[in-house]
């Protein structure tokens, strides 16, 4: 068997020389080397024979049109694709600001209506109490009937400041207290209201 | 610009790909016509006896379906070969086409290149077929890609899934083995 050429560079170029892919200078160098190197000339002949043998592989007919028909449709490049209209970021910012202001305003209004009414009602209740005590002299209701008892309870429960009463009211109040202390504790007087109350207690 | 270039026959792959992306389906026809025969021959060299056309079509469909991912760092042909090789290996693994393919076993000369029988009449080429058939699977694949398809070691490495250095070693080992076989015969 013939010894291989020691010029590895030339041997590496032989397949490319076979396919005609070398540049002009490289092709000239290889041709010059083949003319003077028996080993590389033999190797070149071997490669040529191998290529012919391999190129003779029986390959089934390839239907180009069928393959092309099976290919996916080309996707247009981005520059050719229809673009979706894009809104300016400023519009989104403006819309967000309007929404924020509207929601914030509504929140403040709701909070004010809730807390504001609560505080006002408290004040109003106090003022109403004060006006009631000022306008209506508190009296000790006498529970002549069962239905009158809650009213009497309310009357006793609401106390006006003694200092707020004028002299006449104070005297009237003391008079009523005297009558209360003078009332018998064992048996109620035979008043219509008292009889009704006794009847209600006895269940008659 | 020549008429062939304008029609796409001589246009480079990159230009044809751009034209196809722009909607020119004739560019796809040129690309398929240019590469389909070599891809089919490569698939056949891997041992496929039936279904070669199907594998070739599948390789083109997959390649064109993901052209956006094609960065152009390798040639379209290398990419097609890589896809076709993967398809063949997948079919072997799945076994779906086991009866249609011939397993490429090292040293299995009798069944590998029967397709050459009717085409190679010369005794020297029959010896060549025999010598190539004695190569290991990887040596044979690398040798064919280098000699028959004229691929560089970089392209071979991309297709086979190895390094340039390994591809170079496989090629020279294959070449030495073929020489020894031819000398012994």
PDB file of C-alpha atoms in Angstrom, chain B:
ATOM      1  CA  UNK B   1     -28.229  40.223 -13.017  1.00  0.00           C
ATOM      2  CA  UNK B   2     -28.817  37.231 -15.194  1.00  0.00           C
ATOM      3  CA  UNK B   3     -32.187  35.745 -15.959  1.00  0.00           C
ATOM      4  CA  UNK B   4     -31.380  32.737 -13.829  1.00  0.00           C
ATOM      5  CA  UNK B   5     -30.451  34.911 -10.911  1.00  0.00           C
ATOM      6  CA  UNK B   6     -33.599  36.956 -11.289  1.00  0.00           C
ATOM      7  CA  UNK B   7     -35.748  33.845 -11.426  1.00  0.00           C
ATOM      8  CA  UNK B   8     -34.004  32.356  -8.402  1.00  0.00           C
ATOM      9  CA  UNK B   9     -32.233  29.461 -10.065  1.00  0.00           C
ATOM     10  CA  UNK B  10     -28.808  30.884  -9.253  1.00  0.00           C
ATOM     11  CA  UNK B  11     -29.773  33.077  -6.341  1.00  0.00           C
ATOM     12  CA  UNK B  12     -28.135  32.228  -3.010  1.00  0.00           C
ATOM     13  CA  UNK B  13     -30.161  30.474  -0.356  1.00  0.00           C
ATOM     14  CA  UNK B  14     -30.377  33.539   1.844  1.00  0.00           C
ATOM     15  CA  UNK B  15     -31.903  35.611  -0.916  1.00  0.00           C
ATOM     16  CA  UNK B  16     -34.418  32.903  -1.757  1.00  0.00           C
ATOM     17  CA  UNK B  17     -35.381  32.576   1.890  1.00  0.00           C
ATOM     18  CA  UNK B  18     -36.007  36.312   2.080  1.00  0.00           C
ATOM     19  CA  UNK B  19     -38.109  36.186  -1.065  1.00  0.00           C
ATOM     20  CA  UNK B  20     -40.118  33.278   0.294  1.00  0.00           C
ATOM     21  CA  UNK B  21     -40.727  35.151   3.523  1.00  0.00           C
ATOM     22  CA  UNK B  22     -41.989  38.051   1.477  1.00  0.00           C
ATOM     23  CA  UNK B  23     -44.547  35.770  -0.114  1.00  0.00           C
ATOM     24  CA  UNK B  24     -42.718  34.507  -3.207  1.00  0.00           C
ATOM     25  CA  UNK B  25     -43.582  30.829  -3.343  1.00  0.00           C
ATOM     26  CA  UNK B  26     -41.408  30.324  -6.423  1.00  0.00           C
ATOM     27  CA  UNK B  27     -38.421  30.890  -4.180  1.00  0.00           C
ATOM     28  CA  UNK B  28     -39.466  27.826  -2.188  1.00  0.00           C
ATOM     29  CA  UNK B  29     -39.664  25.830  -5.392  1.00  0.00           C
ATOM     30  CA  UNK B  30     -36.085  26.785  -6.246  1.00  0.00           C
ATOM     31  CA  UNK B  31     -34.852  25.898  -2.768  1.00  0.00           C
ATOM     32  CA  UNK B  32     -36.557  22.513  -2.803  1.00  0.00           C
ATOM     33  CA  UNK B  33     -35.317  21.719  -6.282  1.00  0.00           C
ATOM     34  CA  UNK B  34     -31.803  22.696  -5.265  1.00  0.00           C
ATOM     35  CA  UNK B  35     -31.515  20.684  -2.061  1.00  0.00           C
ATOM     36  CA  UNK B  36     -34.060  17.874  -2.199  1.00  0.00           C
ATOM     37  CA  UNK B  37     -31.921  15.473  -4.296  1.00  0.00           C
ATOM     38  CA  UNK B  38     -28.887  15.718  -2.015  1.00  0.00           C
ATOM     39  CA  UNK B  39     -31.036  15.410   1.088  1.00  0.00           C
ATOM     40  CA  UNK B  40     -32.728  12.344  -0.400  1.00  0.00           C
ATOM     41  CA  UNK B  41     -29.378  10.795  -1.237  1.00  0.00           C
ATOM     42  CA  UNK B  42     -28.141  11.457   2.266  1.00  0.00           C
ATOM     43  CA  UNK B  43     -31.273   9.914   3.784  1.00  0.00           C
ATOM     44  CA  UNK B  44     -30.839   6.889   1.548  1.00  0.00           C
ATOM     45  CA  UNK B  45     -27.216   6.622   2.589  1.00  0.00           C
ATOM     46  CA  UNK B  46     -28.346   6.366   6.187  1.00  0.00           C
ATOM     47  CA  UNK B  47     -30.084   3.142   5.344  1.00  0.00           C
ATOM     48  CA  UNK B  48     -33.601   4.273   4.506  1.00  0.00           C
ATOM     49  CA  UNK B  49     -35.061   2.113   1.777  1.00  0.00           C
ATOM     50  CA  UNK B  50     -38.670   3.145   1.940  1.00  0.00           C
ATOM     51  CA  UNK B  51     -40.080   6.461   2.994  1.00  0.00           C
ATOM     52  CA  UNK B  52     -37.140   8.526   1.767  1.00  0.00           C
ATOM     53  CA  UNK B  53     -39.423  10.978   0.015  1.00  0.00           C
ATOM     54  CA  UNK B  54     -41.546  11.249   3.123  1.00  0.00           C
ATOM     55  CA  UNK B  55     -38.523  12.030   5.267  1.00  0.00           C
ATOM     56  CA  UNK B  56     -37.284  14.608   2.760  1.00  0.00           C
ATOM     57  CA  UNK B  57     -40.673  16.309   2.655  1.00  0.00           C
ATOM     58  CA  UNK B  58     -40.906  16.296   6.435  1.00  0.00           C
ATOM     59  CA  UNK B  59     -37.444  17.810   6.678  1.00  0.00           C
ATOM     60  CA  UNK B  60     -38.399  20.654   4.345  1.00  0.00           C
ATOM     61  CA  UNK B  61     -41.694  21.260   6.115  1.00  0.00           C
ATOM     62  CA  UNK B  62     -39.968  21.464   9.476  1.00  0.00           C
ATOM     63  CA  UNK B  63     -37.204  23.649   8.153  1.00  0.00           C
ATOM     64  CA  UNK B  64     -39.565  26.089   6.477  1.00  0.00           C
ATOM     65  CA  UNK B  65     -41.859  26.043   9.495  1.00  0.00           C
ATOM     66  CA  UNK B  66     -39.091  27.357  11.694  1.00  0.00           C
ATOM     67  CA  UNK B  67     -37.174  29.574   9.329  1.00  0.00           C
ATOM     68  CA  UNK B  68     -37.545  32.360  11.876  1.00  0.00           C
ATOM     69  CA  UNK B  69     -35.237  30.340  14.110  1.00  0.00           C
ATOM     70  CA  UNK B  70     -32.760  29.864  11.280  1.00  0.00           C
ATOM     71  CA  UNK B  71     -29.945  32.226  12.156  1.00  0.00           C
ATOM     72  CA  UNK B  72     -27.973  31.622   9.015  1.00  0.00           C
ATOM     73  CA  UNK B  73     -24.875  30.604  10.956  1.00  0.00           C
ATOM     74  CA  UNK B  74     -24.876  27.370   9.007  1.00  0.00           C
ATOM     75  CA  UNK B  75     -26.058  26.765   5.490  1.00  0.00           C
ATOM     76  CA  UNK B  76     -29.620  25.783   4.695  1.00  0.00           C
ATOM     77  CA  UNK B  77     -28.310  22.531   3.306  1.00  0.00           C
ATOM     78  CA  UNK B  78     -26.556  21.687   6.555  1.00  0.00           C
ATOM     79  CA  UNK B  79     -29.722  22.518   8.436  1.00  0.00           C
ATOM     80  CA  UNK B  80     -31.790  20.293   6.164  1.00  0.00           C
ATOM     81  CA  UNK B  81     -29.315  17.442   6.568  1.00  0.00           C
ATOM     82  CA  UNK B  82     -29.400  17.847  10.331  1.00  0.00           C
ATOM     83  CA  UNK B  83     -33.205  17.724  10.407  1.00  0.00           C
ATOM     84  CA  UNK B  84     -33.292  14.763   8.025  1.00  0.00           C
ATOM     85  CA  UNK B  85     -30.771  12.858  10.112  1.00  0.00           C
ATOM     86  CA  UNK B  86     -32.798  13.494  13.241  1.00  0.00           C
ATOM     87  CA  UNK B  87     -35.932  12.276  11.517  1.00  0.00           C
ATOM     88  CA  UNK B  88     -34.231   9.081  10.447  1.00  0.00           C
ATOM     89  CA  UNK B  89     -32.925   8.465  13.955  1.00  0.00           C
ATOM     90  CA  UNK B  90     -36.362   9.166  15.435  1.00  0.00           C
ATOM     91  CA  UNK B  91     -37.926   6.656  13.101  1.00  0.00           C
ATOM     92  CA  UNK B  92     -35.377   4.089  14.033  1.00  0.00           C
ATOM     93  CA  UNK B  93     -35.971   4.662  17.716  1.00  0.00           C
ATOM     94  CA  UNK B  94     -39.708   4.521  17.425  1.00  0.00           C
ATOM     95  CA  UNK B  95     -39.470   1.401  15.311  1.00  0.00           C
ATOM     96  CA  UNK B  96     -42.443   2.503  13.263  1.00  0.00           C
ATOM     97  CA  UNK B  97     -40.494   2.049  10.099  1.00  0.00           C
ATOM     98  CA  UNK B  98     -38.266  -0.716  11.262  1.00  0.00           C
ATOM     99  CA  UNK B  99     -39.291  -3.022   8.462  1.00  0.00           C
ATOM    100  CA  UNK B 100     -38.748  -0.304   5.895  1.00  0.00           C
ATOM    101  CA  UNK B 101     -35.245   0.567   6.954  1.00  0.00           C
ATOM    102  CA  UNK B 102     -32.053  -1.325   7.022  1.00  0.00           C
ATOM    103  CA  UNK B 103     -30.150  -0.944  10.222  1.00  0.00           C
ATOM    104  CA  UNK B 104     -26.642   0.235   9.528  1.00  0.00           C
ATOM    105  CA  UNK B 105     -24.528  -2.177  11.490  1.00  0.00           C
ATOM    106  CA  UNK B 106     -20.785  -1.940  11.339  1.00  0.00           C
ATOM    107  CA  UNK B 107     -19.455  -4.440   8.850  1.00  0.00           C
ATOM    108  CA  UNK B 108     -22.875  -5.204   7.465  1.00  0.00           C
ATOM    109  CA  UNK B 109     -21.825  -4.945   3.875  1.00  0.00           C
ATOM    110  CA  UNK B 110     -24.305  -7.189   2.201  1.00  0.00           C
ATOM    111  CA  UNK B 111     -27.427  -5.188   3.050  1.00  0.00           C
ATOM    112  CA  UNK B 112     -26.173  -1.624   3.047  1.00  0.00           C
ATOM    113  CA  UNK B 113     -25.543  -0.694  -0.492  1.00  0.00           C
ATOM    114  CA  UNK B 114     -27.626  -3.113  -2.447  1.00  0.00           C
ATOM    115  CA  UNK B 115     -29.000  -0.061  -4.173  1.00  0.00           C
ATOM    116  CA  UNK B 116     -25.686   0.361  -5.855  1.00  0.00           C
ATOM    117  CA  UNK B 117     -25.736  -3.048  -7.420  1.00  0.00           C
ATOM    118  CA  UNK B 118     -27.628  -2.106 -10.516  1.00  0.00           C
ATOM    119  CA  UNK B 119     -25.764   1.138 -10.960  1.00  0.00           C
ATOM    120  CA  UNK B 120     -22.170   0.264 -10.314  1.00  0.00           C
ATOM    121  CA  UNK B 121     -20.925  -2.186 -12.809  1.00  0.00           C
ATOM    122  CA  UNK B 122     -17.266  -1.615 -12.739  1.00  0.00           C
ATOM    123  CA  UNK B 123     -15.313  -3.930 -10.555  1.00  0.00           C
ATOM    124  CA  UNK B 124     -13.358  -1.108  -9.015  1.00  0.00           C
ATOM    125  CA  UNK B 125     -16.505   0.621  -7.904  1.00  0.00           C
ATOM    126  CA  UNK B 126     -17.874  -2.593  -6.520  1.00  0.00           C
ATOM    127  CA  UNK B 127     -14.708  -2.857  -4.490  1.00  0.00           C
ATOM    128  CA  UNK B 128     -15.216   0.713  -3.429  1.00  0.00           C
ATOM    129  CA  UNK B 129     -18.746  -0.074  -2.282  1.00  0.00           C
ATOM    130  CA  UNK B 130     -17.421  -2.983  -0.330  1.00  0.00           C
ATOM    131  CA  UNK B 131     -14.705  -0.866   1.271  1.00  0.00           C
ATOM    132  CA  UNK B 132     -17.153   1.873   2.278  1.00  0.00           C
ATOM    133  CA  UNK B 133     -19.470  -0.756   3.666  1.00  0.00           C
ATOM    134  CA  UNK B 134     -16.709  -1.938   5.996  1.00  0.00           C
ATOM    135  CA  UNK B 135     -16.553   1.426   7.731  1.00  0.00           C
ATOM    136  CA  UNK B 136     -18.180   2.064  11.043  1.00  0.00           C
ATOM    137  CA  UNK B 137     -21.468   3.928  10.941  1.00  0.00           C
ATOM    138  CA  UNK B 138     -19.934   7.227  11.998  1.00  0.00           C
ATOM    139  CA  UNK B 139     -16.923   6.853   9.729  1.00  0.00           C
ATOM    140  CA  UNK B 140     -19.161   6.068   6.780  1.00  0.00           C
ATOM    141  CA  UNK B 141     -21.466   9.015   7.441  1.00  0.00           C
ATOM    142  CA  UNK B 142     -18.596  11.458   7.841  1.00  0.00           C
ATOM    143  CA  UNK B 143     -16.790  10.083   4.805  1.00  0.00           C
ATOM    144  CA  UNK B 144     -19.896  10.399   2.645  1.00  0.00           C
ATOM    145  CA  UNK B 145     -20.661  13.932   3.798  1.00  0.00           C
ATOM    146  CA  UNK B 146     -17.078  14.948   3.076  1.00  0.00           C
ATOM    147  CA  UNK B 147     -16.567  13.161  -0.234  1.00  0.00           C
ATOM    148  CA  UNK B 148     -20.035  12.953  -1.704  1.00  0.00           C
ATOM    149  CA  UNK B 149     -21.517  16.221  -0.446  1.00  0.00           C
ATOM    150  CA  UNK B 150     -18.330  18.236  -0.120  1.00  0.00           C
ATOM    151  CA  UNK B 151     -19.157  19.456   3.361  1.00  0.00           C
ATOM    152  CA  UNK B 152     -16.580  21.121   5.554  1.00  0.00           C
ATOM    153  CA  UNK B 153     -15.688  19.603   8.897  1.00  0.00           C
ATOM    154  CA  UNK B 154     -17.707  22.335  10.576  1.00  0.00           C
ATOM    155  CA  UNK B 155     -20.797  21.433   8.580  1.00  0.00           C
ATOM    156  CA  UNK B 156     -20.261  17.731   9.189  1.00  0.00           C
ATOM    157  CA  UNK B 157     -19.913  18.385  12.898  1.00  0.00           C
ATOM    158  CA  UNK B 158     -23.205  20.298  12.872  1.00  0.00           C
ATOM    159  CA  UNK B 159     -25.032  17.534  11.037  1.00  0.00           C
ATOM    160  CA  UNK B 160     -23.627  14.592  12.934  1.00  0.00           C
ATOM    161  CA  UNK B 161     -23.558  16.341  16.270  1.00  0.00           C
ATOM    162  CA  UNK B 162     -19.864  16.202  17.018  1.00  0.00           C
ATOM    163  CA  UNK B 163     -16.845  18.479  16.934  1.00  0.00           C
ATOM    164  CA  UNK B 164     -14.799  19.562  13.957  1.00  0.00           C
ATOM    165  CA  UNK B 165     -11.779  17.751  15.322  1.00  0.00           C
ATOM    166  CA  UNK B 166     -13.709  14.536  15.771  1.00  0.00           C
ATOM    167  CA  UNK B 167     -15.113  14.844  12.253  1.00  0.00           C
ATOM    168  CA  UNK B 168     -11.602  15.283  10.880  1.00  0.00           C
ATOM    169  CA  UNK B 169     -10.355  12.212  12.741  1.00  0.00           C
ATOM    170  CA  UNK B 170     -13.323  10.153  11.538  1.00  0.00           C
ATOM    171  CA  UNK B 171     -12.673  11.198   7.949  1.00  0.00           C
ATOM    172  CA  UNK B 172      -8.982  10.304   7.963  1.00  0.00           C
ATOM    173  CA  UNK B 173      -9.639   7.032   9.759  1.00  0.00           C
ATOM    174  CA  UNK B 174     -12.305   6.210   7.164  1.00  0.00           C
ATOM    175  CA  UNK B 175      -9.980   7.103   4.318  1.00  0.00           C
ATOM    176  CA  UNK B 176      -7.202   4.938   5.729  1.00  0.00           C
ATOM    177  CA  UNK B 177      -9.641   2.068   6.262  1.00  0.00           C
ATOM    178  CA  UNK B 178     -10.906   2.292   2.662  1.00  0.00           C
ATOM    179  CA  UNK B 179      -7.370   2.286   1.343  1.00  0.00           C
ATOM    180  CA  UNK B 180      -6.470  -0.743   3.417  1.00  0.00           C
ATOM    181  CA  UNK B 181      -9.588  -2.612   2.338  1.00  0.00           C
ATOM    182  CA  UNK B 182      -8.986  -1.854  -1.320  1.00  0.00           C
ATOM    183  CA  UNK B 183      -5.352  -2.910  -0.953  1.00  0.00           C
ATOM    184  CA  UNK B 184      -6.259  -6.159   0.769  1.00  0.00           C
ATOM    185  CA  UNK B 185      -8.820  -7.016  -1.883  1.00  0.00           C
TER     186      UNK B 185
END
